[in-house]
mmCIF file of C-alpha atoms in Angstrom:
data_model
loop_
_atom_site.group_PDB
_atom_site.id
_atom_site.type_symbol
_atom_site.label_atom_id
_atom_site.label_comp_id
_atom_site.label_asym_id
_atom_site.label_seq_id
_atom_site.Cartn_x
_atom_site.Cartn_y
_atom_site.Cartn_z
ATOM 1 C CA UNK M 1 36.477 -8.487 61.143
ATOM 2 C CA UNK M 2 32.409 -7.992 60.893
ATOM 3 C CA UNK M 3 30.544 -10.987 60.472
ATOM 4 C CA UNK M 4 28.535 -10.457 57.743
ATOM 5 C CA UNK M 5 25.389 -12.631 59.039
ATOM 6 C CA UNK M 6 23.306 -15.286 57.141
ATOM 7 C CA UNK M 7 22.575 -13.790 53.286
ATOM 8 C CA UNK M 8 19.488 -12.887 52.375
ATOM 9 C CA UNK M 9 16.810 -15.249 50.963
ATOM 10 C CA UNK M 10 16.385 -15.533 47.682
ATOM 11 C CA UNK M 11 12.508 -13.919 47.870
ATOM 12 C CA UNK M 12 13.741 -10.656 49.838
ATOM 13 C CA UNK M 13 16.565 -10.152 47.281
ATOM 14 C CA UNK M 14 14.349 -10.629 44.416
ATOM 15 C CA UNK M 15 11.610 -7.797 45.956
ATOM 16 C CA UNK M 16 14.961 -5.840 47.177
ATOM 17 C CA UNK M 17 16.202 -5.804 43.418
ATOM 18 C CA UNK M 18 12.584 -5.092 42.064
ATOM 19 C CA UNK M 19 12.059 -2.195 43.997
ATOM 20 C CA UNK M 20 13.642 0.119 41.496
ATOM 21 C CA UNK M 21 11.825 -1.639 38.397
ATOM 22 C CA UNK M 22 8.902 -0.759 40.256
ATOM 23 C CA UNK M 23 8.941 2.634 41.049
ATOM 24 C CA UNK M 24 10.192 3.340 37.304
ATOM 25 C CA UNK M 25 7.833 1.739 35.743
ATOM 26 C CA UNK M 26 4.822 3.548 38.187
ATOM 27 C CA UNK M 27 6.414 7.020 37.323
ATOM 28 C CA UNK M 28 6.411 5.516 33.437
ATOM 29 C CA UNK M 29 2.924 5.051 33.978
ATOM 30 C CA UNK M 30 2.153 8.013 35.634
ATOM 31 C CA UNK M 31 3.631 10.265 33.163
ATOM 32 C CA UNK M 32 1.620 8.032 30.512
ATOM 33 C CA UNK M 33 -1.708 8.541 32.632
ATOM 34 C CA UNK M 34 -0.713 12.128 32.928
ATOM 35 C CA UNK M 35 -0.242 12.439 28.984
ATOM 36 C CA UNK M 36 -3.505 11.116 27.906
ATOM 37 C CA UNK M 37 -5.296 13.355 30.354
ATOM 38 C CA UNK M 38 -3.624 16.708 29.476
ATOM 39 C CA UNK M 39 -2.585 17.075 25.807
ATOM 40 C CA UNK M 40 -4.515 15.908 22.758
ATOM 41 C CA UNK M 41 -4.361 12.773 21.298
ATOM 42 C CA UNK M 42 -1.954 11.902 18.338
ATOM 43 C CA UNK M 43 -1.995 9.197 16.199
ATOM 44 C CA UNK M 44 0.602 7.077 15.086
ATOM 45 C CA UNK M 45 0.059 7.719 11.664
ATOM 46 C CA UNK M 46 0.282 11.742 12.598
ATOM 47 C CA UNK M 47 3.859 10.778 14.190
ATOM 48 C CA UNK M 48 5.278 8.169 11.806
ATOM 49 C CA UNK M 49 4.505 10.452 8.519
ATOM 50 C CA UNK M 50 6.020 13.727 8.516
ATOM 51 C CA UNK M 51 5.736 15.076 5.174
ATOM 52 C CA UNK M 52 3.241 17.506 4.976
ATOM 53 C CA UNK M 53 2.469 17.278 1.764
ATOM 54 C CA UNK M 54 1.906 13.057 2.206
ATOM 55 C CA UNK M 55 -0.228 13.845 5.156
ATOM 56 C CA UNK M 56 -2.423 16.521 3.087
ATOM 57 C CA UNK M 57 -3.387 13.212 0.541
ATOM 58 C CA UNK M 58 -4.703 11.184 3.563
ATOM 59 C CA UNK M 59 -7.634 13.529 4.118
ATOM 60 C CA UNK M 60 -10.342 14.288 1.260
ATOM 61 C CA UNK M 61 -12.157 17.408 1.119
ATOM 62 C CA UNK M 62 -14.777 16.184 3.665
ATOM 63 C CA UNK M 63 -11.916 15.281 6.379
ATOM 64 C CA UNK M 64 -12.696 11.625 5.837
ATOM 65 C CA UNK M 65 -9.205 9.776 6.558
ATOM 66 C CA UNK M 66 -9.205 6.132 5.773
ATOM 67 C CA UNK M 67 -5.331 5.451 7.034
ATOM 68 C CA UNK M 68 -4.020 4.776 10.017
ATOM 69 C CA UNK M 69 -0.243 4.030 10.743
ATOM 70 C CA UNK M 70 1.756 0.885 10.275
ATOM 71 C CA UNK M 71 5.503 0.549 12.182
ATOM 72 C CA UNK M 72 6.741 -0.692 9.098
ATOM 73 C CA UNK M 73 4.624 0.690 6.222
ATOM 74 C CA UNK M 74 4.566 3.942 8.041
ATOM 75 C CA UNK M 75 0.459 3.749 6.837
ATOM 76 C CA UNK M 76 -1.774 1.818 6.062
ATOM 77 C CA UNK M 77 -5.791 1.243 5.418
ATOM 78 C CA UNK M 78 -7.582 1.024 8.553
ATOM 79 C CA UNK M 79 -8.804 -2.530 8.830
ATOM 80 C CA UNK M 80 -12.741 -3.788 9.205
ATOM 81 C CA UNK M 81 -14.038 -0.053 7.111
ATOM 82 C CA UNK M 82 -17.512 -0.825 5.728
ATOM 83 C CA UNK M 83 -18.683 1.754 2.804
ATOM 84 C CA UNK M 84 -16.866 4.320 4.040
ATOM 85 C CA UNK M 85 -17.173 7.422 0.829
ATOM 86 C CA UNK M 86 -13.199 8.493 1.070
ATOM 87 C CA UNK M 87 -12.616 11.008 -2.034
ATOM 88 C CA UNK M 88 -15.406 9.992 -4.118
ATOM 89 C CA UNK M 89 -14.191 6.006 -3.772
ATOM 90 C CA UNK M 90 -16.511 4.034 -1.367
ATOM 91 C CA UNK M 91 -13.987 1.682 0.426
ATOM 92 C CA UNK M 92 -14.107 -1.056 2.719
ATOM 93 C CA UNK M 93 -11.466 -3.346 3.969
ATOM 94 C CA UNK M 94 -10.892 -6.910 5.735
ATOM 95 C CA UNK M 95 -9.513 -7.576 8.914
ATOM 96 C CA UNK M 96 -6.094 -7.073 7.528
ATOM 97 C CA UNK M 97 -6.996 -3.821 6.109
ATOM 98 C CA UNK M 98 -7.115 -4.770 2.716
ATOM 99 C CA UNK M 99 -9.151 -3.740 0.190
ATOM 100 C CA UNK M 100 -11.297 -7.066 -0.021
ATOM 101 C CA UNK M 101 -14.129 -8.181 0.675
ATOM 102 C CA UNK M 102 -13.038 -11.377 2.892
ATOM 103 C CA UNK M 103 -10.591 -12.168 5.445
ATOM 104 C CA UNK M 104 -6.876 -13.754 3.890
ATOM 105 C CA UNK M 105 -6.098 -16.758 5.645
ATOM 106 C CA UNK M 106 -3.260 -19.438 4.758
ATOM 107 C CA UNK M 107 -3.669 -20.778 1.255
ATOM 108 C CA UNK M 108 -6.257 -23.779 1.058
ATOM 109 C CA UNK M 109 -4.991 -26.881 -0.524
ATOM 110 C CA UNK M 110 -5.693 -26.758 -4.152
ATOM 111 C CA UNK M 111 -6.405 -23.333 -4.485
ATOM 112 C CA UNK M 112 -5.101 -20.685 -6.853
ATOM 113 C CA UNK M 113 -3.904 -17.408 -5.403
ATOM 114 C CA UNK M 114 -2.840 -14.137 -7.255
ATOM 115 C CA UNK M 115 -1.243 -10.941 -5.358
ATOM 116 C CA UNK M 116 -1.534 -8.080 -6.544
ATOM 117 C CA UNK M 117 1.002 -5.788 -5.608
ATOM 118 C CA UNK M 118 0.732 -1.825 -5.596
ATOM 119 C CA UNK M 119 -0.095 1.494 -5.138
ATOM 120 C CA UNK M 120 -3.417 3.278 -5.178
ATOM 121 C CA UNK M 121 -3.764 2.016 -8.822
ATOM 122 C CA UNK M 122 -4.199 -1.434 -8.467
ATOM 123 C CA UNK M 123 -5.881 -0.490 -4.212
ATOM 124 C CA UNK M 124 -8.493 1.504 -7.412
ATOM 125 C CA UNK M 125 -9.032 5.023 -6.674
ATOM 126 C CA UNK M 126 -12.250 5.936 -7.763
ATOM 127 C CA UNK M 127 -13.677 2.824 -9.285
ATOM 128 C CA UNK M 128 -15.699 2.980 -9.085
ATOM 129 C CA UNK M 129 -16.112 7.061 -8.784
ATOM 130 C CA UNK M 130 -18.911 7.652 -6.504
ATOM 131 C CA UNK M 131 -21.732 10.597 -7.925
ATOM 132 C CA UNK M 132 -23.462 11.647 -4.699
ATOM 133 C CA UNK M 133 -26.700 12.445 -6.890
ATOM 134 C CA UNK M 134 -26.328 9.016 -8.168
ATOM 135 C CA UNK M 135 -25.177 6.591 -5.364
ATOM 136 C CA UNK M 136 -25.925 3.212 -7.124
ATOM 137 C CA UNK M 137 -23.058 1.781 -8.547
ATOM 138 C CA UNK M 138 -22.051 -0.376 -11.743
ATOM 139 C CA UNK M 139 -20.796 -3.705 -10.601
ATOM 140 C CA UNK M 140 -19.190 -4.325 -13.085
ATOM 141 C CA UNK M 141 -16.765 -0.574 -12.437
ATOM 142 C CA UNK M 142 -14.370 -2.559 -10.570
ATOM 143 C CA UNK M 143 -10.403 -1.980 -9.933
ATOM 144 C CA UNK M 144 -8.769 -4.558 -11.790
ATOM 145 C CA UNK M 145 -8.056 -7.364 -8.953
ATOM 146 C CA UNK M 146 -11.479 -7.626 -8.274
ATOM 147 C CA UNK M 147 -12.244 -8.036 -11.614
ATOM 148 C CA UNK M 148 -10.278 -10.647 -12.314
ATOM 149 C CA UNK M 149 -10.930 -12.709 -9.701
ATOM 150 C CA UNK M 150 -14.667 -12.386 -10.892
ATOM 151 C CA UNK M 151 -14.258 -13.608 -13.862
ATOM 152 C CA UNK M 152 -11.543 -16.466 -13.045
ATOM 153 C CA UNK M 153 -14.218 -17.828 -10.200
ATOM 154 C CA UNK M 154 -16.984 -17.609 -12.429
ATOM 155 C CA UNK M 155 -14.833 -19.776 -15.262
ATOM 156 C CA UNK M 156 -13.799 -22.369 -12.068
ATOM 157 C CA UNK M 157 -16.975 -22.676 -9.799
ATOM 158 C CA UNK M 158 -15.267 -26.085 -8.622
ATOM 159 C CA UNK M 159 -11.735 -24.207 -7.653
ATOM 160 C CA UNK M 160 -11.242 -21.360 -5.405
ATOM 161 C CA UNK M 161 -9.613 -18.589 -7.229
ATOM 162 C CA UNK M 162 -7.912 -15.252 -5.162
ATOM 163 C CA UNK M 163 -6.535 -12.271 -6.457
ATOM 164 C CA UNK M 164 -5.665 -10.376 -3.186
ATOM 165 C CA UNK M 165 -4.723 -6.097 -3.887
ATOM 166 C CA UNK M 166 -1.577 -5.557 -1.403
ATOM 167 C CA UNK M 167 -1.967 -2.477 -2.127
ATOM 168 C CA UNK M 168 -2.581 1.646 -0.629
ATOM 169 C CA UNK M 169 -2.691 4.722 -2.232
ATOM 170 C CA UNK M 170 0.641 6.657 -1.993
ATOM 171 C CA UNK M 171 2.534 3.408 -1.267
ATOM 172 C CA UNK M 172 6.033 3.485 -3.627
ATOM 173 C CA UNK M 173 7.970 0.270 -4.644
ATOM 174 C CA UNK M 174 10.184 1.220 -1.400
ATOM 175 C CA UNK M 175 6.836 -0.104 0.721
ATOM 176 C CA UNK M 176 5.612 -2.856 -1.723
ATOM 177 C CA UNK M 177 9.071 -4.428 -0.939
ATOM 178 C CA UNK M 178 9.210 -4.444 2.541
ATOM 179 C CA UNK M 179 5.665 -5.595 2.089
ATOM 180 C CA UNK M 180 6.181 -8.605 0.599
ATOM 181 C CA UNK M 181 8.975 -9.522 2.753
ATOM 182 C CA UNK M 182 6.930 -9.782 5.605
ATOM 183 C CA UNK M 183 3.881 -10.968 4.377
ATOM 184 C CA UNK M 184 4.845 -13.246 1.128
ATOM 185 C CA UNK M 185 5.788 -16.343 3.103
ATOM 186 C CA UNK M 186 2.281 -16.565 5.003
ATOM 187 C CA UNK M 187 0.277 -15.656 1.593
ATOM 188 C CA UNK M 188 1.988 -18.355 -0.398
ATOM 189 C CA UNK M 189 0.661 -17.049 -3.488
ATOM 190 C CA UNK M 190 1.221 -18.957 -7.010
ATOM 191 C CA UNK M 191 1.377 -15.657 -9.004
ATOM 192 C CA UNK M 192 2.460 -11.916 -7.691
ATOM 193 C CA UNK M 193 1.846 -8.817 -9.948
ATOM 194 C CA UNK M 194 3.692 -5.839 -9.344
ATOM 195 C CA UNK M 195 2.492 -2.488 -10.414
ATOM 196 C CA UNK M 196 3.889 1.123 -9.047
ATOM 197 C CA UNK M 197 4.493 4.408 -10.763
ATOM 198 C CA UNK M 198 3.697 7.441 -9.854
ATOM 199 C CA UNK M 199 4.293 7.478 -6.164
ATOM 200 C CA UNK M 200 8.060 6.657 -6.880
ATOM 201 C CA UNK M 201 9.342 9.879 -9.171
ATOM 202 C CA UNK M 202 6.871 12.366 -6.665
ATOM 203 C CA UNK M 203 9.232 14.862 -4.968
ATOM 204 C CA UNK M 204 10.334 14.787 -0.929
ATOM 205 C CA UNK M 205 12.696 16.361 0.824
ATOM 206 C CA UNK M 206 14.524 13.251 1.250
ATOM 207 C CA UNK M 207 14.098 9.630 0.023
ATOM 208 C CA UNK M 208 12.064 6.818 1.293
ATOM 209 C CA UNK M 209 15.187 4.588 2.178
ATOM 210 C CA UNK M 210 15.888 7.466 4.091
ATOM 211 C CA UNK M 211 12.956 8.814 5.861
ATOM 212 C CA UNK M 212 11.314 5.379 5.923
ATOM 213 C CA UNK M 213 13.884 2.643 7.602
ATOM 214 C CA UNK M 214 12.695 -1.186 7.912
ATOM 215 C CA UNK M 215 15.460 -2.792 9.803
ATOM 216 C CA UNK M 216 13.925 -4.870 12.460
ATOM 217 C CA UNK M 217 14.962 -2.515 15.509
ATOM 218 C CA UNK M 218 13.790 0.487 13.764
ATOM 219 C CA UNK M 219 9.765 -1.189 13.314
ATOM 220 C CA UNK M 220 10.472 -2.745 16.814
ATOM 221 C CA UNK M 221 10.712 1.291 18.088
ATOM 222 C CA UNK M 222 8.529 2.487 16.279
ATOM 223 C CA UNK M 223 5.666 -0.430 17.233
ATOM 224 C CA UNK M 224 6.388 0.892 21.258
ATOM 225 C CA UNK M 225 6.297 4.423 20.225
ATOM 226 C CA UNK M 226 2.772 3.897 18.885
ATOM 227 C CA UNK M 227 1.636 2.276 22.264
ATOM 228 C CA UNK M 228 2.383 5.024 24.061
ATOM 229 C CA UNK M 229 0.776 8.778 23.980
ATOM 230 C CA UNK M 230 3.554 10.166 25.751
ATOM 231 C CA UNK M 231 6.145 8.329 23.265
ATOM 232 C CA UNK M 232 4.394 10.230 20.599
ATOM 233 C CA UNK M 233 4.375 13.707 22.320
ATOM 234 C CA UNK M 234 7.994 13.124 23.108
ATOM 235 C CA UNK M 235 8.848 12.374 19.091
ATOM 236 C CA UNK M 236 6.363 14.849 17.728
ATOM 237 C CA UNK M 237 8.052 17.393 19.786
ATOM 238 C CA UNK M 238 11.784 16.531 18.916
ATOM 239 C CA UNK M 239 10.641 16.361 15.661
ATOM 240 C CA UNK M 240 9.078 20.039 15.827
ATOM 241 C CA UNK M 241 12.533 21.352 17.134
ATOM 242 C CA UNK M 242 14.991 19.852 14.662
ATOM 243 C CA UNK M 243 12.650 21.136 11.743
ATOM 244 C CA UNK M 244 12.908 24.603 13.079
ATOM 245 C CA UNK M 245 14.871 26.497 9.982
ATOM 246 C CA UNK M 246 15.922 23.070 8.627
ATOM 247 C CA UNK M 247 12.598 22.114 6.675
ATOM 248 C CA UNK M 248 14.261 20.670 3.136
ATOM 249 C CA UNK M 249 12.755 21.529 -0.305
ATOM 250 C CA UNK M 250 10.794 18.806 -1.871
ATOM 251 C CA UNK M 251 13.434 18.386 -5.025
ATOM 252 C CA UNK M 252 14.593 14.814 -3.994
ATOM 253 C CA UNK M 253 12.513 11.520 -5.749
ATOM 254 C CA UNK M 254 11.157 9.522 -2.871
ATOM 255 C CA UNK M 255 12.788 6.420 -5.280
ATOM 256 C CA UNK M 256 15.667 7.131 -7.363
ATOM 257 C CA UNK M 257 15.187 5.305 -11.067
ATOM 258 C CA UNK M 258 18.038 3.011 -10.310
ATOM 259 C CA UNK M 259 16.136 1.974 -7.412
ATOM 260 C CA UNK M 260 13.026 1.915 -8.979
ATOM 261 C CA UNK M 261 13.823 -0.897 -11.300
ATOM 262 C CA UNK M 262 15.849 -2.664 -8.170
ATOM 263 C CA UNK M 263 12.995 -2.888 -5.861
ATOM 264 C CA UNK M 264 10.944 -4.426 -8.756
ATOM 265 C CA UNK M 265 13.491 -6.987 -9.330
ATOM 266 C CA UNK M 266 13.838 -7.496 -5.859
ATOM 267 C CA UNK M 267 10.072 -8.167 -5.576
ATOM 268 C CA UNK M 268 10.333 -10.544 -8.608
ATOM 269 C CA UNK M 269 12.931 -12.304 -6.897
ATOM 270 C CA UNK M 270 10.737 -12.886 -3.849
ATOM 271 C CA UNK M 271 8.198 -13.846 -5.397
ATOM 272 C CA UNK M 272 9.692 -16.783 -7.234
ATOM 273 C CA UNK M 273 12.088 -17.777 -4.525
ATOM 274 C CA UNK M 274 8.939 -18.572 -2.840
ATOM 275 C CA UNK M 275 7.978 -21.253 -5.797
ATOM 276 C CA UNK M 276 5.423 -17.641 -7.284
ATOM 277 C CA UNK M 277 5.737 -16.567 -10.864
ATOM 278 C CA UNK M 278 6.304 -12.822 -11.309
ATOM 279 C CA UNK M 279 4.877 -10.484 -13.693
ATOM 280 C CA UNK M 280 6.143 -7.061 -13.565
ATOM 281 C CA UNK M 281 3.252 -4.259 -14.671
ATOM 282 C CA UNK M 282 4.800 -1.080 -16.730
ATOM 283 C CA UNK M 283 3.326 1.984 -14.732
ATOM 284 C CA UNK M 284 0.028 3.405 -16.033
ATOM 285 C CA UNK M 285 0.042 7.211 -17.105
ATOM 286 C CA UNK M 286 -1.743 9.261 -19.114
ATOM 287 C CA UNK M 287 0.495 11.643 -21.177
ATOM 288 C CA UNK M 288 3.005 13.708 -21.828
ATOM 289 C CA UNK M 289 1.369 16.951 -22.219
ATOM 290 C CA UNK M 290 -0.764 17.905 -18.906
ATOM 291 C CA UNK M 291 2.423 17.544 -15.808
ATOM 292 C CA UNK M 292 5.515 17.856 -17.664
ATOM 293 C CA UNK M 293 7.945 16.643 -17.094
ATOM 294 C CA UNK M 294 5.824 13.948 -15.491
ATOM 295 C CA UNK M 295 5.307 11.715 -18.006
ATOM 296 C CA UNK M 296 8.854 12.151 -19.678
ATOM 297 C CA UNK M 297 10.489 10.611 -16.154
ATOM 298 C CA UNK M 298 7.415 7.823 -15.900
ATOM 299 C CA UNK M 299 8.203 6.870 -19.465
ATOM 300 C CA UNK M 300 12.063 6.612 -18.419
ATOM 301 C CA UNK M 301 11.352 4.664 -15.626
ATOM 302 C CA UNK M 302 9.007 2.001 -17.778
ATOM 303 C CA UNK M 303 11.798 2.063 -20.178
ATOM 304 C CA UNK M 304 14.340 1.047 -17.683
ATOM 305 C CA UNK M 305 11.786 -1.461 -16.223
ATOM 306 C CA UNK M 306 11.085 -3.248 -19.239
ATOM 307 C CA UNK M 307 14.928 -3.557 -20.427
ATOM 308 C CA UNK M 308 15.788 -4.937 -17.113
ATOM 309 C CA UNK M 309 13.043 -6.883 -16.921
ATOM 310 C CA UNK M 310 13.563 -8.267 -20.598
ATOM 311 C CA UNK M 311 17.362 -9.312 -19.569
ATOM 312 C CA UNK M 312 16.563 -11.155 -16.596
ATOM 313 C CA UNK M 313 14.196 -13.162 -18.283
ATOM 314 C CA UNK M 314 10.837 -11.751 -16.120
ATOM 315 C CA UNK M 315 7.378 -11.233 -17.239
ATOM 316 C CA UNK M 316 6.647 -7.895 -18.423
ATOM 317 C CA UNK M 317 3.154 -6.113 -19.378
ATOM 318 C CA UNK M 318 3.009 -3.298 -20.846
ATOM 319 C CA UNK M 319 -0.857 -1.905 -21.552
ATOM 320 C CA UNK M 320 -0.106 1.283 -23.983
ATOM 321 C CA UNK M 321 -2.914 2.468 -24.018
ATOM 322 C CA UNK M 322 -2.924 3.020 -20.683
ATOM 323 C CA UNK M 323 0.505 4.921 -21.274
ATOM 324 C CA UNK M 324 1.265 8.062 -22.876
ATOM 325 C CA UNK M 325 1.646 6.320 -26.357
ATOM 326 C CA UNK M 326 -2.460 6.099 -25.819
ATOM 327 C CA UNK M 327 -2.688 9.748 -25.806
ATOM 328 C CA UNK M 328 -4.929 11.572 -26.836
ATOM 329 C CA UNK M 329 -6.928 8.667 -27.813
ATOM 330 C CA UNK M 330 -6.434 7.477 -24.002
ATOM 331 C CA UNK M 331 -8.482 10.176 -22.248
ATOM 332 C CA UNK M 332 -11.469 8.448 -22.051
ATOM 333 C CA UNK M 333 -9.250 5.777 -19.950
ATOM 334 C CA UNK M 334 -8.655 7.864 -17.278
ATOM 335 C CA UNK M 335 -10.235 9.784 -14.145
ATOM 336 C CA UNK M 336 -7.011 12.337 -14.521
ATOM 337 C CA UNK M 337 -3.461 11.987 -15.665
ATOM 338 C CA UNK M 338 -2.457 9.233 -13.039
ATOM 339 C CA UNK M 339 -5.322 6.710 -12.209
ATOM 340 C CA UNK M 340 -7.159 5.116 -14.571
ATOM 341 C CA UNK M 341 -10.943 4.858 -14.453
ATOM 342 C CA UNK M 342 -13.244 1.820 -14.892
ATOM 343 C CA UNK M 343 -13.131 1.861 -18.534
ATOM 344 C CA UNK M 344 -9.165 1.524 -17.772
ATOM 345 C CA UNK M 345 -9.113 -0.943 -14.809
ATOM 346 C CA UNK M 346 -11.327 -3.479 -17.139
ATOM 347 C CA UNK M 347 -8.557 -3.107 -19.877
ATOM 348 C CA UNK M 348 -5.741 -3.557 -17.869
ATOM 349 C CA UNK M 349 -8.344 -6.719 -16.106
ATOM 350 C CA UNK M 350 -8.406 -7.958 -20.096
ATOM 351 C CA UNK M 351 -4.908 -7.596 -20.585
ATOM 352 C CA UNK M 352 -3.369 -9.214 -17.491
ATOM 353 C CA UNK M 353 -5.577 -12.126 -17.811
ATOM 354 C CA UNK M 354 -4.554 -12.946 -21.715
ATOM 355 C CA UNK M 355 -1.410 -12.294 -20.359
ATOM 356 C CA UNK M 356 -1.049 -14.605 -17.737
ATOM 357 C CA UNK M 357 -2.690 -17.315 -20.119
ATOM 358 C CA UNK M 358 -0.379 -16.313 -22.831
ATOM 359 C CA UNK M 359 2.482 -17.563 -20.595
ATOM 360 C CA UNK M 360 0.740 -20.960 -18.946
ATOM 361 C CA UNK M 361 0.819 -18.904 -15.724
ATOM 362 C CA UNK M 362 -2.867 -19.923 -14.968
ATOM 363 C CA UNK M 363 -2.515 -23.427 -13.424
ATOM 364 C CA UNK M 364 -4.905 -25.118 -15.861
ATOM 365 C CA UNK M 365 -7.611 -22.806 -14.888
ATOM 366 C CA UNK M 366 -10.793 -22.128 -17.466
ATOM 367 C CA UNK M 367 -10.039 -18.713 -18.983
ATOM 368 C CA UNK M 368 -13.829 -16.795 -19.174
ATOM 369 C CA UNK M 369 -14.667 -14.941 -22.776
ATOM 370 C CA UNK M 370 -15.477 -11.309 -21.508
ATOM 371 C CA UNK M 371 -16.706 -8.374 -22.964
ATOM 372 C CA UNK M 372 -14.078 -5.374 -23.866
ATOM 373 C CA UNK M 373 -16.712 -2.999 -23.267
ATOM 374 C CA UNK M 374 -19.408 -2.559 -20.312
ATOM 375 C CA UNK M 375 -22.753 -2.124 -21.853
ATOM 376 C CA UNK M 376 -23.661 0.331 -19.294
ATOM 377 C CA UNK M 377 -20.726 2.624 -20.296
ATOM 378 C CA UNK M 378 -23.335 5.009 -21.798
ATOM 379 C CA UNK M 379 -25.408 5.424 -19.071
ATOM 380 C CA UNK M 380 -22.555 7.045 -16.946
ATOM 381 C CA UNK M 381 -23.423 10.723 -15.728
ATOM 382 C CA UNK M 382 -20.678 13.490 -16.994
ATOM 383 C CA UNK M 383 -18.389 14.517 -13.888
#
């Protein structure tokens, strides 16, 4: 029988057994190096949205893109943007990419903190509306969490007052509740608003919960994918060669009604399991008349909404003028059938806060007296 000799030490084992890591992770990186050198760049928001017609809305006539991608959101606004003129709205965004003008750290003691939850109605698209041949800008055209939390601080100089927008344009109620599952804990907000709409009844060739998967080991791929340029060659080009004759017709709802009003409760739910009152925001929309059968489906869905919402005992606004039972009288309210302008942020502003003081939701806090109207209304140019 062979003697087998004296076993190895422990170090020469350990380099013996990394040998192999070694070399596969140099060819990983050589293929990476490789990558970067030879083929263009992607982004990871070019590789985690596939929908052409979603990617077409992230780009403004100018080519000015203001998104960049998120493993779990799929997109999101590109953090630290200062002024940046993205389809006629001037934007700029916090650290967090947010649409705010200061960072969002945890809650200070004594504080009062509102979320605002939503898509690229409550993020404000086009308030204000930028007129290249007149670039100065009403401060008081605001989107409707900034204007709040104006008037709120101005009412409590001696308490700080937040109303943070959690929200993007093109986000559905799909993304607003992963959202706040990751991020509600850390906010620790004593009020959360939830408004979406629009985004939820537009047309994809397959769902949200389908295309757009937030279990943890899906956004755990997807995070390494976006690390790596030859990750996101490899996808982009499976991707390219499973669509090949199997591109489906846009005739599914990216969120079916049912789910619709689920998601909202769901998000209500969060909210006050985390000690936050909820108020649930009946989507905005113009009419009936201009995108039928647009406005038939939205009014189904706020129908839905507000039964549900009126069962489970939830707070529920409803703004109709800023609905099709406005119309026509609503037009003025509006930059186009979906987003309201500033006339209509500063209503829906009005409304939320009598709202929340209506129902004691306001922690004590001064409520301001403000004007319906901005004075300066009748100085605005015609589009």
């Amino acid at each position: 029988m062979n003697d087998p000799g004296p076993p190895l030490p422990f170090h020469r084992r350990s380099i013996f057994l990394a040998v192999p890591f070694f070399a596969f992770f140099t060819v990983l990186a050589l293929v990476e190096v490789a990558v970067r050198l030879t083929l263009p760049h992607l982004s990871s928001l070019d590789v985690f949205v596939a929908s052409p017609r979603q990617q077409a809305q992230f780009v403004d006539a100018a080519h000015v893109r203001i998104f960049e991608g998120d493993p779990l959101l799929f997109w999101r606004l590109t953090p630290d943007l200062r002024g940046v003129l993205w389809d006629a709205t001037r934007v700029s965004t916090n650290a967090e990419g947010l649409r705010y003008d200061h960072a969002v750290g945890r809650k200070p003691p004594g504080s009062f903190r509102i979320v605002c939850v939503g898509d690229s109605v409550t993020f404000g698209y086009r308030v204000p509306r930028v007129y290249l041949h007149r670039p100065r800008e009403n401060p008081e055209w605001l989107p409707y969490p900034m204007l709040l939390e104006r008037w709120l601080r101005a009412a409590n100089p001696a308490r700080k007052v937040e109303v943070i927008p959690l929200a993007c344009p093109g986000y559905s109620t799909h993304q607003g509740l992963a959202w706040l599952h990751r991020d509600l804990g850390r906010l620790q907000p004593d009020v959360v608003t939830v408004c979406f709409g629009w985004n939820d009844i537009d047309l994809r060739g397959a769902s949200d919960a389908e295309t757009m998967k937030t279990g943890w080991a899906r956004v755990m791929a997807r995070s390494l994918v976006s690390r790596s340029q030859a990750l996101m060659h490899t996808v982009a080009w499976l991707r390219s060669r499973r669509a090949r004759g199997s591109v489906r017709p846009d005739t599914v709802r990216r969120v079916s009604p049912d789910r619709f009003v689920g998601n909202e409760l769901e998000m209500s739910r969060l909210a006050r399991n985390h000690g936050a009152a909820a108020v649930l925001i009946g989507a905005v929309y113009r009419d009936r008349v201009a995108h039928p059968p647009e406005g038939d489906v939205i009014g189904a869905d706020r129908a839905a909404l507000r039964e549900a919402a009126r069962e489970g005992g939830i707070p529920y606004l409803e703004v109709k003028e800023l609905t099709e039972a406005g119309y026509p009288g609503n037009a003025r309210l509006f930059e186009e059938h979906i987003h309201p302008d500033h006339r209509g942020h500063r209503l829906l502003a009005l409304a939320l806060l009598a709202f929340l003081r209506d129902h004691g939701l306001l922690d004590g806090l001064a409520v301001p007296s403000v004007e319906p109207v901005v004075r300066e209304d009748a100085e605005e140019p015609a589009s």
